[in-house]
Coordinates of N, CA and C in Angstrom, one line a residue:
M1 N 74.4 180.0 119.3 CA 75.0 180.3 118.6 C 76.2 179.1 118.9
K2 N 76.8 179.1 120.1 CA 77.8 178.4 120.8 C 77.0 177.3 120.1
R3 N 76.0 176.2 120.4 CA 75.7 175.0 119.7 C 75.9 174.7 118.5
L4 N 75.4 175.7 117.4 CA 76.0 175.7 116.1 C 77.1 175.9 115.6
F5 N 77.9 176.2 116.8 CA 79.6 176.5 116.6 C 80.0 175.0 116.8
L6 N 79.5 174.2 118.0 CA 79.8 173.0 118.4 C 79.3 172.0 117.4
L7 N 78.7 172.2 116.7 CA 78.0 171.4 115.7 C 78.6 171.5 114.2
F8 N 79.3 172.6 113.9 CA 80.0 172.8 112.6 C 81.4 172.3 113.3
Y9 N 81.8 172.6 114.5 CA 83.2 171.9 115.1 C 83.3 170.9 114.9
A10 N 82.3 170.0 115.7 CA 82.1 168.6 115.4 C 82.2 167.9 113.8
L11 N 81.4 168.5 113.1 CA 81.4 168.1 111.4 C 82.6 168.2 110.9
F12 N 83.5 169.0 111.2 CA 84.6 169.8 110.4 C 85.7 168.4 110.8
V13 N 86.0 167.9 112.4 CA 86.9 167.4 113.0 C 86.4 165.9 112.2
S14 N 85.2 165.1 112.3 CA 85.2 164.3 111.5 C 85.3 163.8 110.5
T15 N 85.2 165.4 109.5 CA 85.6 165.2 108.2 C 87.0 164.9 107.8
Q16 N 87.7 165.5 108.8 CA 89.2 165.6 108.8 C 89.6 164.1 109.4
T17 N 89.0 163.4 110.1 CA 89.5 162.3 110.5 C 89.0 161.2 109.3
Y18 N 88.1 161.4 109.3 CA 87.7 160.3 107.8 C 88.3 160.5 106.3
S19 N 88.6 161.8 106.0 CA 88.6 162.2 104.9 C 90.6 161.6 104.6
Q20 N 91.1 161.2 105.8 CA 92.8 160.8 105.2 C 92.7 159.1 105.5
E21 N 93.9 158.8 104.2 CA 93.5 157.3 104.0 C 94.6 156.8 104.9
K22 N 94.3 155.4 104.9 CA 95.7 154.8 105.7 C 96.7 154.8 105.1
I23 N 97.8 155.0 106.0 CA 99.5 154.9 105.6 C 99.7 153.3 105.3
P24 N 100.2 152.8 104.1 CA 100.8 151.0 104.2 C 102.2 151.2 105.1
F25 N 101.9 150.0 105.7 CA 103.2 149.6 106.9 C 104.0 148.8 106.5
I26 N 105.0 148.7 106.7 CA 105.9 147.9 105.8 C 106.8 147.2 107.6
K27 N 106.9 146.1 107.8 CA 108.2 145.5 108.4 C 108.2 144.0 108.6
G28 N 109.3 143.9 108.7 CA 110.1 142.5 108.2 C 111.1 142.1 108.6
T29 N 111.9 141.0 107.9 CA 113.3 140.9 108.1 C 114.3 141.2 106.5
V30 N 115.4 141.7 106.6 CA 116.6 141.5 105.4 C 117.6 141.0 105.9
N31 N 117.9 140.5 105.4 CA 119.3 139.3 105.4 C 120.6 140.3 104.5
L32 N 121.2 140.7 104.7 CA 122.6 141.0 103.3 C 123.6 140.6 103.8
S33 N 124.5 140.0 102.7 CA 125.4 139.6 102.9 C 126.7 140.4 102.0
V34 N 127.5 140.8 102.6 CA 128.0 141.9 101.5 C 129.5 141.0 101.4
T35 N 129.2 140.2 101.8 CA 130.9 139.6 101.3 C 130.4 138.4 100.4
E36 N 129.2 138.2 100.3 CA 128.5 137.0 98.8 C 127.4 137.9 98.2
G37 N 127.4 139.2 98.6 CA 126.6 140.1 97.4 C 125.4 139.4 97.7
T38 N 124.6 139.2 98.3 CA 123.1 138.4 98.4 C 122.2 139.0 99.2
F39 N 121.3 139.1 99.1 CA 119.9 139.4 100.3 C 118.8 139.0 100.2
E40 N 118.2 138.4 101.5 CA 117.0 137.6 101.4 C 116.1 138.5 102.2
C41 N 114.7 138.9 102.0 CA 114.0 139.5 102.4 C 112.4 139.1 102.8
D42 N 112.4 139.0 103.8 CA 110.8 138.5 104.2 C 109.8 139.8 105.1
L43 N 109.3 140.3 104.1 CA 108.5 141.7 104.3 C 107.2 141.0 104.2
T44 N 106.4 142.1 105.1 CA 104.8 142.1 105.2 C 104.3 143.5 105.1
L45 N 103.4 143.7 104.5 CA 102.6 145.2 104.4 C 101.4 144.8 104.8
S46 N 101.4 145.6 105.5 CA 100.1 145.7 106.3 C 99.1 147.3 106.1
D47 N 98.1 147.7 106.6 CA 97.5 149.0 106.4 C 97.1 149.4 104.8
I48 N 96.9 148.4 103.9 CA 96.9 148.9 102.5 C 95.3 149.4 102.3
P49 N 95.3 150.4 101.5 CA 93.8 151.3 101.2 C 93.3 150.4 100.7
N50 N 91.9 150.8 100.2 CA 91.2 149.6 99.7 C 90.9 150.3 98.1
I51 N 92.2 149.9 97.3 CA 91.8 149.9 96.1 C 91.4 149.3 94.8
K52 N 90.8 149.9 94.0 CA 90.6 148.7 93.2 C 91.6 148.4 92.0
D53 N 92.1 149.5 91.6 CA 93.3 149.5 90.1 C 94.2 149.9 91.0
Y54 N 95.3 148.6 90.7 CA 96.9 149.0 91.2 C 98.0 148.6 90.8
Y55 N 99.1 148.9 91.0 CA 100.2 148.4 90.6 C 101.2 148.1 91.8
I56 N 102.0 146.7 92.1 CA 102.7 147.0 92.9 C 104.3 146.8 92.2
R57 N 104.8 147.8 92.5 CA 106.4 147.7 91.4 C 107.6 147.2 92.6
L58 N 108.2 146.3 92.0 CA 109.2 145.8 92.6 C 110.6 145.7 91.7
N59 N 111.8 145.9 92.4 CA 112.9 146.2 91.4 C 113.4 145.2 90.9
S60 N 113.3 145.2 89.3 CA 113.2 144.2 88.6 C 114.8 143.1 88.4
G61 N 115.4 143.2 89.9 CA 116.6 142.3 90.1 C 116.1 141.3 91.4
M62 N 115.2 141.4 91.5 CA 114.4 140.5 92.4 C 113.7 139.2 91.8
N63 N 114.0 138.6 92.7 CA 113.6 137.3 92.4 C 112.3 136.5 93.4
L64 N 111.1 137.1 93.0 CA 110.1 136.4 93.9 C 110.1 134.9 94.5
L65 N 110.1 134.9 95.5 CA 109.8 133.2 96.4 C 108.1 133.1 96.5
H66 N 107.8 133.7 97.1 CA 106.2 133.9 96.8 C 105.3 135.3 97.4
I67 N 104.1 135.5 97.2 CA 103.6 136.8 97.7 C 102.2 135.7 98.4
K68 N 102.6 136.1 99.7 CA 101.2 135.4 100.6 C 100.3 136.3 101.1
S69 N 98.9 136.6 100.6 CA 98.1 136.8 101.7 C 98.0 136.5 102.9
K70 N 98.2 137.1 103.9 CA 98.0 137.3 105.3 C 96.7 137.8 105.8
K71 N 95.5 138.6 105.5 CA 94.4 139.1 105.7 C 93.9 138.9 104.4
P72 N 92.4 138.9 104.7 CA 91.7 137.7 105.7 C 92.2 136.8 105.9
K73 N 92.4 135.8 105.0 CA 93.0 134.6 104.8 C 94.1 134.2 104.6
E74 N 94.7 133.5 105.4 CA 96.5 132.9 104.7 C 96.1 131.8 103.6
F75 N 97.0 132.6 102.3 CA 97.1 131.8 101.0 C 98.0 132.2 100.0
L76 N 98.6 131.3 99.4 CA 99.6 132.1 97.9 C 98.7 132.9 97.2
L77 N 99.3 133.8 96.5 CA 98.8 134.8 95.8 C 99.4 134.0 94.5
G78 N 98.2 133.7 93.1 CA 99.3 134.2 91.8 C 98.9 135.2 91.5
F79 N 100.2 136.1 90.9 CA 100.5 137.1 90.6 C 100.6 137.3 88.5
K80 N 100.4 138.1 88.6 CA 101.1 138.5 87.1 C 101.5 140.2 86.5
K81 N 102.4 140.1 85.7 CA 103.4 141.1 85.4 C 102.6 142.0 84.4
S82 N 102.2 143.4 84.6 CA 101.3 144.1 83.8 C 102.7 144.5 82.8
I83 N 101.9 143.9 81.7 CA 102.9 144.5 80.4 C 102.4 146.1 79.8
N84 N 101.3 146.6 80.2 CA 100.6 147.5 79.9 C 100.9 148.7 80.6
D85 N 101.9 148.5 81.3 CA 102.2 149.8 82.3 C 102.9 150.7 81.4
S86 N 102.3 152.0 81.4 CA 102.9 153.2 80.6 C 104.0 153.8 81.0
T87 N 104.7 153.7 82.6 CA 105.5 154.1 83.4 C 106.7 153.2 83.6
S88 N 106.3 151.7 83.4 CA 108.1 151.1 83.2 C 109.1 151.6 82.6
T89 N 110.2 151.4 83.3 CA 111.5 151.7 82.5 C 112.1 150.6 82.3
G90 N 111.8 149.3 82.9 CA 112.8 148.4 83.3 C 113.8 148.0 83.9
E91 N 113.7 149.5 85.0 CA 114.5 149.1 86.2 C 113.3 148.5 87.5
S92 N 111.9 148.3 87.2 CA 111.0 147.8 88.1 C 109.7 146.9 87.0
L93 N 109.6 145.8 87.7 CA 108.4 145.5 86.9 C 107.2 145.7 88.0
A94 N 105.9 145.8 86.8 CA 104.3 146.1 87.7 C 103.9 144.8 87.8
Y95 N 103.2 144.4 89.2 CA 102.8 143.1 89.4 C 101.3 143.8 89.6
F96 N 100.2 142.8 89.6 CA 99.2 142.8 90.4 C 98.2 141.3 90.8
F97 N 97.4 141.0 91.3 CA 96.9 139.9 91.7 C 95.3 140.2 90.8
P98 N 95.5 138.8 89.9 CA 94.0 139.0 89.4 C 93.1 138.2 90.3
D99 N 91.7 138.8 89.9 CA 90.4 138.1 90.9 C 90.5 136.8 90.6
N100 N 88.9 136.3 91.0 CA 88.5 134.8 90.5 C 88.3 134.7 89.0
T101 N 87.4 136.2 88.4 CA 87.0 136.4 86.9 C 88.5 136.2 86.5
G102 N 89.3 137.2 86.5 CA 90.7 137.4 85.7 C 90.4 138.8 85.4
K103 N 89.0 139.3 84.9 CA 89.3 140.5 84.8 C 89.2 141.4 85.8
A104 N 89.2 141.5 86.6 CA 89.3 142.3 87.5 C 90.8 142.2 88.5
K105 N 91.1 143.2 89.6 CA 92.1 143.0 90.3 C 91.6 142.6 91.8
F106 N 92.3 142.0 92.6 CA 92.3 141.3 93.8 C 93.0 142.1 94.6
L107 N 92.9 142.8 95.7 CA 93.9 143.3 96.9 C 93.7 142.9 97.9
P108 N 94.2 141.9 99.0 CA 93.7 141.4 100.3 C 94.6 142.6 101.3
Q109 N 94.0 143.2 102.5 CA 94.3 143.7 103.2 C 95.7 143.6 103.6
E110 N 96.4 142.5 103.8 CA 97.8 142.2 104.3 C 98.6 141.0 103.3
L111 N 99.9 141.7 102.9 CA 100.4 140.7 102.0 C 101.9 140.5 102.6
Q112 N 102.3 139.4 102.4 CA 103.7 138.8 102.9 C 104.3 138.6 101.6
F113 N 105.8 139.3 101.7 CA 106.5 139.0 100.0 C 107.9 138.5 100.9
R114 N 107.9 137.3 99.9 CA 109.6 136.8 100.3 C 110.4 136.9 99.1
Y115 N 111.6 137.4 99.1 CA 112.7 137.0 97.2 C 113.5 137.5 97.9
V116 N 114.9 136.9 96.9 CA 116.1 137.1 97.1 C 116.2 138.0 95.8
G117 N 117.7 138.2 96.4 CA 118.3 139.0 94.9 C 120.1 139.1 94.9
K118 N 120.8 139.6 94.4 CA 122.1 139.2 94.3 C 122.4 140.5 93.5
Y119 N 123.9 141.1 93.9 CA 124.5 142.7 93.8 C 126.0 142.3 93.8
P120 N 126.5 143.0 92.5 CA 128.1 142.6 92.5 C 128.8 142.9 93.5
V121 N 130.0 141.9 93.9 CA 131.0 142.5 94.5 C 132.1 142.3 93.7
A122 N 132.6 143.1 94.0 CA 134.5 143.4 93.4 C 135.2 143.1 94.6
K123 N 136.0 141.4 93.8 CA 137.2 141.4 94.8 C 138.6 142.1 94.3
D124 N 139.1 142.9 95.1 CA 140.0 143.9 94.6 C 141.2 143.8 95.7
T125 N 142.3 143.3 94.9 CA 143.5 143.0 95.4 C 143.8 144.5 96.2
I126 N 144.2 145.5 95.6 CA 145.0 146.9 96.0 C 143.9 147.4 97.0
E127 N 142.7 146.3 97.2 CA 141.6 146.7 98.4 C 141.0 148.4 98.4
N128 N 140.4 148.5 96.8 CA 139.8 149.8 96.2 C 138.3 149.4 96.3
Y129 N 137.6 149.4 97.4 CA 136.6 149.0 97.3 C 135.3 150.3 97.0
S130 N 135.9 151.4 95.9 CA 134.6 152.2 95.6 C 133.5 151.5 94.3
R131 N 134.2 150.8 94.0 CA 132.8 149.8 93.1 C 131.9 149.0 94.1
N132 N 132.2 148.5 95.4 CA 131.2 147.6 95.4 C 130.1 148.6 96.6
I133 N 129.0 147.7 96.4 CA 127.5 148.2 97.0 C 128.0 148.5 98.7
R134 N 127.7 149.7 99.2 CA 128.1 149.3 100.4 C 126.3 150.2 101.0
F135 N 126.4 149.8 102.2 CA 125.2 149.9 103.0 C 125.5 150.6 104.3
A136 N 124.7 151.9 104.3 CA 125.0 152.6 105.5 C 123.9 152.2 106.7
R137 N 123.6 152.7 108.0 CA 123.0 152.0 108.6 C 122.0 153.0 108.6
M138 N 121.2 153.3 108.0 CA 119.6 155.0 108.1 C 118.7 154.4 108.2
E139 N 118.0 153.7 109.4 CA 117.0 153.4 109.3 C 116.0 153.3 108.4
G140 N 115.9 152.1 107.5 CA 115.4 152.1 106.5 C 115.2 152.7 105.4
K141 N 116.3 153.4 105.2 CA 117.0 154.3 104.0 C 117.3 153.1 102.7
F142 N 117.9 151.8 103.2 CA 118.1 150.9 101.8 C 116.7 149.9 102.0
L143 N 115.8 149.4 102.6 CA 115.0 149.1 102.8 C 113.9 149.8 101.6
G144 N 114.3 150.9 101.3 CA 113.4 151.4 100.4 C 113.7 151.0 98.9
I145 N 115.1 150.6 98.8 CA 115.9 150.3 97.2 C 115.4 148.8 97.5
L146 N 115.7 148.2 98.4 CA 115.4 146.7 98.1 C 113.9 146.2 98.3
F147 N 113.0 147.4 98.1 CA 111.4 146.7 98.4 C 111.0 148.2 97.9
C148 N 111.0 149.1 96.8 CA 110.1 149.9 96.3 C 109.1 149.2 95.7
M149 N 108.3 150.0 96.7 CA 106.6 149.5 96.0 C 105.5 150.2 95.9
I150 N 105.0 150.7 94.8 CA 104.0 151.7 94.9 C 102.9 151.2 94.5
L151 N 102.1 151.6 95.1 CA 100.6 151.2 95.2 C 100.1 152.4 94.0
K152 N 99.9 152.3 92.9 CA 99.6 153.2 91.9 C 98.0 153.3 91.9
K153 N 97.3 154.4 92.4 CA 95.5 154.4 92.9 C 95.3 154.7 91.2
I154 N 94.1 154.3 90.6 CA 93.3 154.8 89.8 C 92.2 154.5 90.0
K155 N 91.5 153.8 90.8 CA 89.8 153.7 91.2 C 89.9 153.6 92.5
F156 N 89.0 154.0 92.9 CA 88.7 153.5 94.5 C 87.4 152.8 94.7
M157 N 87.5 151.6 95.4 CA 86.4 150.9 95.4 C 85.3 151.6 96.5
I158 N 84.3 151.1 96.1 CA 83.0 151.6 96.8 C 82.7 150.9 97.7
K159 N 82.6 151.5 99.2 CA 82.1 150.2 100.4 C 80.7 150.1 100.4

């Protein structure tokens, strides 16, 4: 009876361990200029789940300099914007990477995004800065605004 319990316990623990997906990890640098109203981002996304059909969303105000595959090989990626994405509202654009055939999508294990953007800065002589965008020091809170990325899962690749 004890062996049967240990066998079921081992199966249960291994099922729990392998049923969890990896959570994508974002690291990098963000340079903000509050006086000029500009930001520059150099971010790397790693631990990407193995997804076959996906969209990567970035705010439509972002100007992409490049998207680079870091793993398994380092090279610049060609990307396309999806016009068939039904959840698009104009706030964000849906990007994807076509594979060599052009019929399917390619997603590397690690991506590097470099982009710049601009936001309005109001010069006010009466020192009423309520219209200016403010950045509070909350770890990662404004990073979500600058890098709103969603991997929309539709189909999984079978290993």
